[in-house]
PDB file of C-alpha atoms in Angstrom:
ATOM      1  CA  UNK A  15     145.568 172.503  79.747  1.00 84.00           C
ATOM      2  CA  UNK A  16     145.849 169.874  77.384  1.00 86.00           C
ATOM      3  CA  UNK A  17     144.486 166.016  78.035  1.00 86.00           C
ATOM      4  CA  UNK A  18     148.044 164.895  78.830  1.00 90.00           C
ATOM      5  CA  UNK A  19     148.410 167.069  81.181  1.00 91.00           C
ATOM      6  CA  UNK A  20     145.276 166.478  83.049  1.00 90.00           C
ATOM      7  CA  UNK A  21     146.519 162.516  82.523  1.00 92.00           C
ATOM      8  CA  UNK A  22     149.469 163.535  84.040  1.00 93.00           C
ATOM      9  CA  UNK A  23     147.942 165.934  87.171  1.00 92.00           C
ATOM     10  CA  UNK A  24     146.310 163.342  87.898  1.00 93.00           C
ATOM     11  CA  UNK A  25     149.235 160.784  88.252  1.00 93.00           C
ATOM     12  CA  UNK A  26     150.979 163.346  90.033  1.00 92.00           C
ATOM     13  CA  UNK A  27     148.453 164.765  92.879  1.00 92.00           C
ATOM     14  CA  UNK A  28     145.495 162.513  93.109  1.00 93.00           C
ATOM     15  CA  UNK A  29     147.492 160.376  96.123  1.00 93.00           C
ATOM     16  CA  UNK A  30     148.130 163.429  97.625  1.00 91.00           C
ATOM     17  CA  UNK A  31     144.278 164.923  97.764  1.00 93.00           C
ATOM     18  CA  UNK A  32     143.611 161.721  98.749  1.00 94.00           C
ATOM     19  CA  UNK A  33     145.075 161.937 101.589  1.00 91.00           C
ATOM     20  CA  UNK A  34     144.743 165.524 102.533  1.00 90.00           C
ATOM     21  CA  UNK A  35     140.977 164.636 102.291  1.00 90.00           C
ATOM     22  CA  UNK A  36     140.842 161.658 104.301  1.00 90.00           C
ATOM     23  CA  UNK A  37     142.870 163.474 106.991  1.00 87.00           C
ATOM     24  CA  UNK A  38     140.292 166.287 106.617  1.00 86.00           C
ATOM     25  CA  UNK A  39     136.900 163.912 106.466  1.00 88.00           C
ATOM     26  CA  UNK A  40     137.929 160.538 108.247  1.00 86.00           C
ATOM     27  CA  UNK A  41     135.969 158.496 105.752  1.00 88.00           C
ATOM     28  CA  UNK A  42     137.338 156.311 102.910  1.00 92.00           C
ATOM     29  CA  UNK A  43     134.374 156.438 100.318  1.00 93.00           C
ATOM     30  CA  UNK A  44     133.809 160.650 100.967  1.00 92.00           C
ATOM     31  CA  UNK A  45     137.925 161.113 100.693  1.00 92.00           C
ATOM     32  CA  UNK A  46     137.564 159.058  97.107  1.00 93.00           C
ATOM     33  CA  UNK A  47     134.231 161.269  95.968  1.00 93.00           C
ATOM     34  CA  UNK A  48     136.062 164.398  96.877  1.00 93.00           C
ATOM     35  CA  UNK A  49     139.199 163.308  94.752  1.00 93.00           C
ATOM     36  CA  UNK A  50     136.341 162.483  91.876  1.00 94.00           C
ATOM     37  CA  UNK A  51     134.606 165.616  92.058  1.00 93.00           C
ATOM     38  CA  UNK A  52     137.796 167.351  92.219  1.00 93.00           C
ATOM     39  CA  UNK A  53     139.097 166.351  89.431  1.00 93.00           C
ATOM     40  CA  UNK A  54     135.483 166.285  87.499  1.00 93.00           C
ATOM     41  CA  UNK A  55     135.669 170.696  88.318  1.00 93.00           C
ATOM     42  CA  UNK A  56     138.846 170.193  86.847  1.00 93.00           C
ATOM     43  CA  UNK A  57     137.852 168.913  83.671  1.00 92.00           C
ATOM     44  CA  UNK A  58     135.079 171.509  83.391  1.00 92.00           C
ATOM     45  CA  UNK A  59     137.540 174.020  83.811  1.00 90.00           C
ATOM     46  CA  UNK A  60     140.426 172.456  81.904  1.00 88.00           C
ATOM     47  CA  UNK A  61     140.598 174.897  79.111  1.00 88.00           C
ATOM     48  CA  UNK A  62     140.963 177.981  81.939  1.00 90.00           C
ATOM     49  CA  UNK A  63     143.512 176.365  84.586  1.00 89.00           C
ATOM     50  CA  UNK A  64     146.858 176.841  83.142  1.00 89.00           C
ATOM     51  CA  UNK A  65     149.262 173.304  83.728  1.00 90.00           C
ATOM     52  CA  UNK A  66     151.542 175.318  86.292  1.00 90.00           C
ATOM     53  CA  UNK A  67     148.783 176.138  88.594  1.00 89.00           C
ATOM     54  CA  UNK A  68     147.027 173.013  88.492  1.00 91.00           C
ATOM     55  CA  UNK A  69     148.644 171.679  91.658  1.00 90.00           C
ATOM     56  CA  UNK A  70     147.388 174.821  93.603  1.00 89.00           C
ATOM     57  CA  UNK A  71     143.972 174.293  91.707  1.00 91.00           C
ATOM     58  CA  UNK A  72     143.152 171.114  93.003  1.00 92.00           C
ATOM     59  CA  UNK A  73     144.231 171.812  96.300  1.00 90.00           C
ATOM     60  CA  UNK A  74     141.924 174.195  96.788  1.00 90.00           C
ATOM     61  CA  UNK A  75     139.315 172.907  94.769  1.00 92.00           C
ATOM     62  CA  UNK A  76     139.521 169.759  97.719  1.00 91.00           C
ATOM     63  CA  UNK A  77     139.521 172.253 100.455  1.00 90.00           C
ATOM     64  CA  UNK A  78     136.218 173.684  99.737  1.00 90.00           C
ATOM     65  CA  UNK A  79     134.663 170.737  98.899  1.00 90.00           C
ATOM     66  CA  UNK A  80     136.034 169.045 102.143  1.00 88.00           C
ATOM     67  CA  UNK A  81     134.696 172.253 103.961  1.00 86.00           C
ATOM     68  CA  UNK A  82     131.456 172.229 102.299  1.00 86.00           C
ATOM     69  CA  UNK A  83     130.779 168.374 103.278  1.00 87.00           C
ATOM     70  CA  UNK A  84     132.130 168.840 107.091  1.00 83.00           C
ATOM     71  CA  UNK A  85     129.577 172.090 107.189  1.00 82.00           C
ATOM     72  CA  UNK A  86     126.440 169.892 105.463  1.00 84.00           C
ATOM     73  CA  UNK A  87     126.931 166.773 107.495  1.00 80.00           C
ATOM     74  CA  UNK A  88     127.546 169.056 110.911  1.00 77.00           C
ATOM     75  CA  UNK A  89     123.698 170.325 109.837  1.00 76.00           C
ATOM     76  CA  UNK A  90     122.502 166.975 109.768  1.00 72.00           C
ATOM     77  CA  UNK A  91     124.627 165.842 113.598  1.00 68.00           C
ATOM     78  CA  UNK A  92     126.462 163.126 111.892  1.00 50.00           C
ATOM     79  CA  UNK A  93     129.645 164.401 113.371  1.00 45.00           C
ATOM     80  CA  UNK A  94     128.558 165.344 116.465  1.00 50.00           C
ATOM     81  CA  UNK A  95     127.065 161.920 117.389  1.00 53.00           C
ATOM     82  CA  UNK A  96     129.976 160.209 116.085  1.00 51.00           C
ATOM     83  CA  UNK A  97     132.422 162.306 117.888  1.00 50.00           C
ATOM     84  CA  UNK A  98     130.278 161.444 121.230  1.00 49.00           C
ATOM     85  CA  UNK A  99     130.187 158.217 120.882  1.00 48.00           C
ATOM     86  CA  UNK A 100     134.382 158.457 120.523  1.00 50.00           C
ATOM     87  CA  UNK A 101     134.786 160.761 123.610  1.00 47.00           C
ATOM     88  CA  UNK A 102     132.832 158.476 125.594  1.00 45.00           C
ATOM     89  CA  UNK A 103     134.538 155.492 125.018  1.00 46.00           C
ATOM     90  CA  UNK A 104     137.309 154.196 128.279  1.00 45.00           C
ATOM     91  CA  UNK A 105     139.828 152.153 126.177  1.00 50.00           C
ATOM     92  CA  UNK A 106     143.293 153.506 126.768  1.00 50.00           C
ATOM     93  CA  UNK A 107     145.338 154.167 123.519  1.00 45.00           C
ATOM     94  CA  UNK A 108     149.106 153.395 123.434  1.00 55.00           C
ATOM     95  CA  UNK A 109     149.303 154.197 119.838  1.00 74.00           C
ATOM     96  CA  UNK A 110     151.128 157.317 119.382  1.00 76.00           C
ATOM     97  CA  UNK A 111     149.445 157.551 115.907  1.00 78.00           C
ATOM     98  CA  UNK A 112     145.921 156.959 117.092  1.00 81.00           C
ATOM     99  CA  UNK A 113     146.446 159.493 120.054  1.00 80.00           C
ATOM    100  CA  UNK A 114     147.863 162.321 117.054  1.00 81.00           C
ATOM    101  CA  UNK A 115     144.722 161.636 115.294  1.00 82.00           C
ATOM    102  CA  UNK A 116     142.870 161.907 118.012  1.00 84.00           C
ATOM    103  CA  UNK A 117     143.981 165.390 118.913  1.00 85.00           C
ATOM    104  CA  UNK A 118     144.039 167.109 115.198  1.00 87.00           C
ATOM    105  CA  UNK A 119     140.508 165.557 115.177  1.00 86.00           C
ATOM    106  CA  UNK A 120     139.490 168.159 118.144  1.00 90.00           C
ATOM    107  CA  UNK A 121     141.148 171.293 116.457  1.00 90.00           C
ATOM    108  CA  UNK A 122     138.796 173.963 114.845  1.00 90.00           C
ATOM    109  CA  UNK A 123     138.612 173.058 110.922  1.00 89.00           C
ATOM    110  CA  UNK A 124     140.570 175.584 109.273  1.00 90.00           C
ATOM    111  CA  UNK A 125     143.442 175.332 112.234  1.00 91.00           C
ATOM    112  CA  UNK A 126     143.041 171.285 111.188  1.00 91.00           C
ATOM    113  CA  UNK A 127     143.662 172.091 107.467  1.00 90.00           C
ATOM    114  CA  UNK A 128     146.562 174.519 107.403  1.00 91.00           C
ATOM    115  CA  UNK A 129     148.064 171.889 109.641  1.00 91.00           C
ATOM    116  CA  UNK A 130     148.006 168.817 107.508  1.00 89.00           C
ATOM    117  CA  UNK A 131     148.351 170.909 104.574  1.00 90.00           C
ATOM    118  CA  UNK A 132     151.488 172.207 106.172  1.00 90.00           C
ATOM    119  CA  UNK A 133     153.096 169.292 108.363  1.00 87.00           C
ATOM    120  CA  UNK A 134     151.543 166.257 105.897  1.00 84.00           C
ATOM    121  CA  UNK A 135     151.629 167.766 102.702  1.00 85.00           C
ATOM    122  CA  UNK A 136     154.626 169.557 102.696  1.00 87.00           C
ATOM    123  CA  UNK A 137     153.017 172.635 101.814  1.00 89.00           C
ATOM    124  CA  UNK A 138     154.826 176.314 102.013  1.00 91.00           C
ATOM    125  CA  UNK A 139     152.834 179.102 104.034  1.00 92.00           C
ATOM    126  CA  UNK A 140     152.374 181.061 100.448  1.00 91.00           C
ATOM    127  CA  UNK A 141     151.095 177.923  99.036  1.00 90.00           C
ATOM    128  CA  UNK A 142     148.547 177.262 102.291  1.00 91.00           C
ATOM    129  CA  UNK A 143     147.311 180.306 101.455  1.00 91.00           C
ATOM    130  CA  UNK A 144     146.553 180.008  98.019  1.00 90.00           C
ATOM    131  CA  UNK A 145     144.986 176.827  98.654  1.00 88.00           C
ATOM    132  CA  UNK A 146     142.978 178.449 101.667  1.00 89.00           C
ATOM    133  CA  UNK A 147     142.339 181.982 100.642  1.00 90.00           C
ATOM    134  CA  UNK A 148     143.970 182.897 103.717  1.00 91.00           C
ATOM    135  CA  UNK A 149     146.901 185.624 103.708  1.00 93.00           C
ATOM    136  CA  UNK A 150     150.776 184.314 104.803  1.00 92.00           C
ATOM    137  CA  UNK A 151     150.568 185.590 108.110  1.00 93.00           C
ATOM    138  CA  UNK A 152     146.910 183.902 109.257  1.00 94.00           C
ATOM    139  CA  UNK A 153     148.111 180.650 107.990  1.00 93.00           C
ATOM    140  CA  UNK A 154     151.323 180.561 110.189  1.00 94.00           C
ATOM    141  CA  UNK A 155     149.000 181.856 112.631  1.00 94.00           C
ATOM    142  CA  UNK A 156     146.633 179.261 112.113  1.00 94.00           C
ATOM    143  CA  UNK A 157     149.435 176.805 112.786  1.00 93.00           C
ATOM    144  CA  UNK A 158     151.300 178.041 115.549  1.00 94.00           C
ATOM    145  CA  UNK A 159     147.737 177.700 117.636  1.00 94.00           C
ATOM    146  CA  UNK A 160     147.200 174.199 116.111  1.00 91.00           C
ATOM    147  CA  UNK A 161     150.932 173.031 117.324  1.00 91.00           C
ATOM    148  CA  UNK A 162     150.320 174.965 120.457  1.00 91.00           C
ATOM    149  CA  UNK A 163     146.806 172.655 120.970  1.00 91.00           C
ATOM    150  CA  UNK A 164     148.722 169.609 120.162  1.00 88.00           C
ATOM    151  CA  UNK A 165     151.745 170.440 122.987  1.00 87.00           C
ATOM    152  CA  UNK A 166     149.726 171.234 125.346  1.00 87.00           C
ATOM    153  CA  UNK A 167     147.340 168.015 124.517  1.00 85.00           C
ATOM    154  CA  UNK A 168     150.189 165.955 124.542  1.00 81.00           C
ATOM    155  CA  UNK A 169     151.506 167.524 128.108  1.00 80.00           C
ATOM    156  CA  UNK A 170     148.186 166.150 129.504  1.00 71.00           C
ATOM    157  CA  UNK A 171     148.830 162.305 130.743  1.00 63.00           C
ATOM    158  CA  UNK A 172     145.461 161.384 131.119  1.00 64.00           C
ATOM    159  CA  UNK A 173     145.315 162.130 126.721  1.00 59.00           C
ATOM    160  CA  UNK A 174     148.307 159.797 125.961  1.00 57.00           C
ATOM    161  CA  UNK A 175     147.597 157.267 128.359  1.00 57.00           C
TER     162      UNK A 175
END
């Protein structure tokens, strides 16, 4: 890969792991380090990822990296305190987005990522898989149990309300 092309990967998919990894790690300043450190792996690697697989490359490159933070700061109860102190709260939500986000937030992680990957990305099951190192049929697997969650989630009153 040439240094036009990297230029031009990153015009192209650096919005787009941007979002996948805020999605993934609900924090501004980690989603922008992953993107970074993405893209740094990248460059390392620039002379051995070919331009037409670059898009899969930095997909999964975000992934694991995503993974690899959620894992480290589930060691060190971050999460787990945080996601406490949202449980606990009383307030009543009557924004359909905020309730969504609320349910993907409670789905196991790699149920969470073939679903954004899939539903906000745009992403084919072949493509998921690449990305995840997953075969075709686990990923639609993967989803159909994530959709199923969110149904049934979203049957529940007391969750919308």
């Amino acid at each position: 890969m040439t240094g036009e092309e990297f230029n031009k990967s990153v015009d192209l998919y650096a919005d787009g792991i941007y979002r996948f990894a805020l999605k993934t790690l609900k924090d501004q300043e980690k989603a922008k380090d992953t993107v970074q450190d993405t893209y740094e792996k990248l460059w390392v690697k620039h002379s051995e990822v070919s331009y037409e697989k670059v898009k899969s490359y930095l997909f999964t490159t975000a992934y694991h990296a995503s993974i690899d933070l959620i894992r480290k700061e589930k060691k060190k109860g971050e999460f787990e305190s945080s996601s406490m102190l949202e449980t606990s709260s009383n307030e009543h939500y009557s924004d359909i987005q905020e309730v969504l986000s609320r349910a993907v937030d409670q789905l196991p992680e790699i149920q969470k990522s073939v679903l954004l990957l899939r539903d906000y990305e745009g992403y084919s099951y072949e493509e998921i898989g690449e990305i995840t190192g997953l075969n075709e049929s686990q990923v639609k697997v993967y989803i159909f149990r994530a959709r199923l969650f969110l149904k049934n989630y979203f049957v529940s009153i007391e969750n919308v309300i």
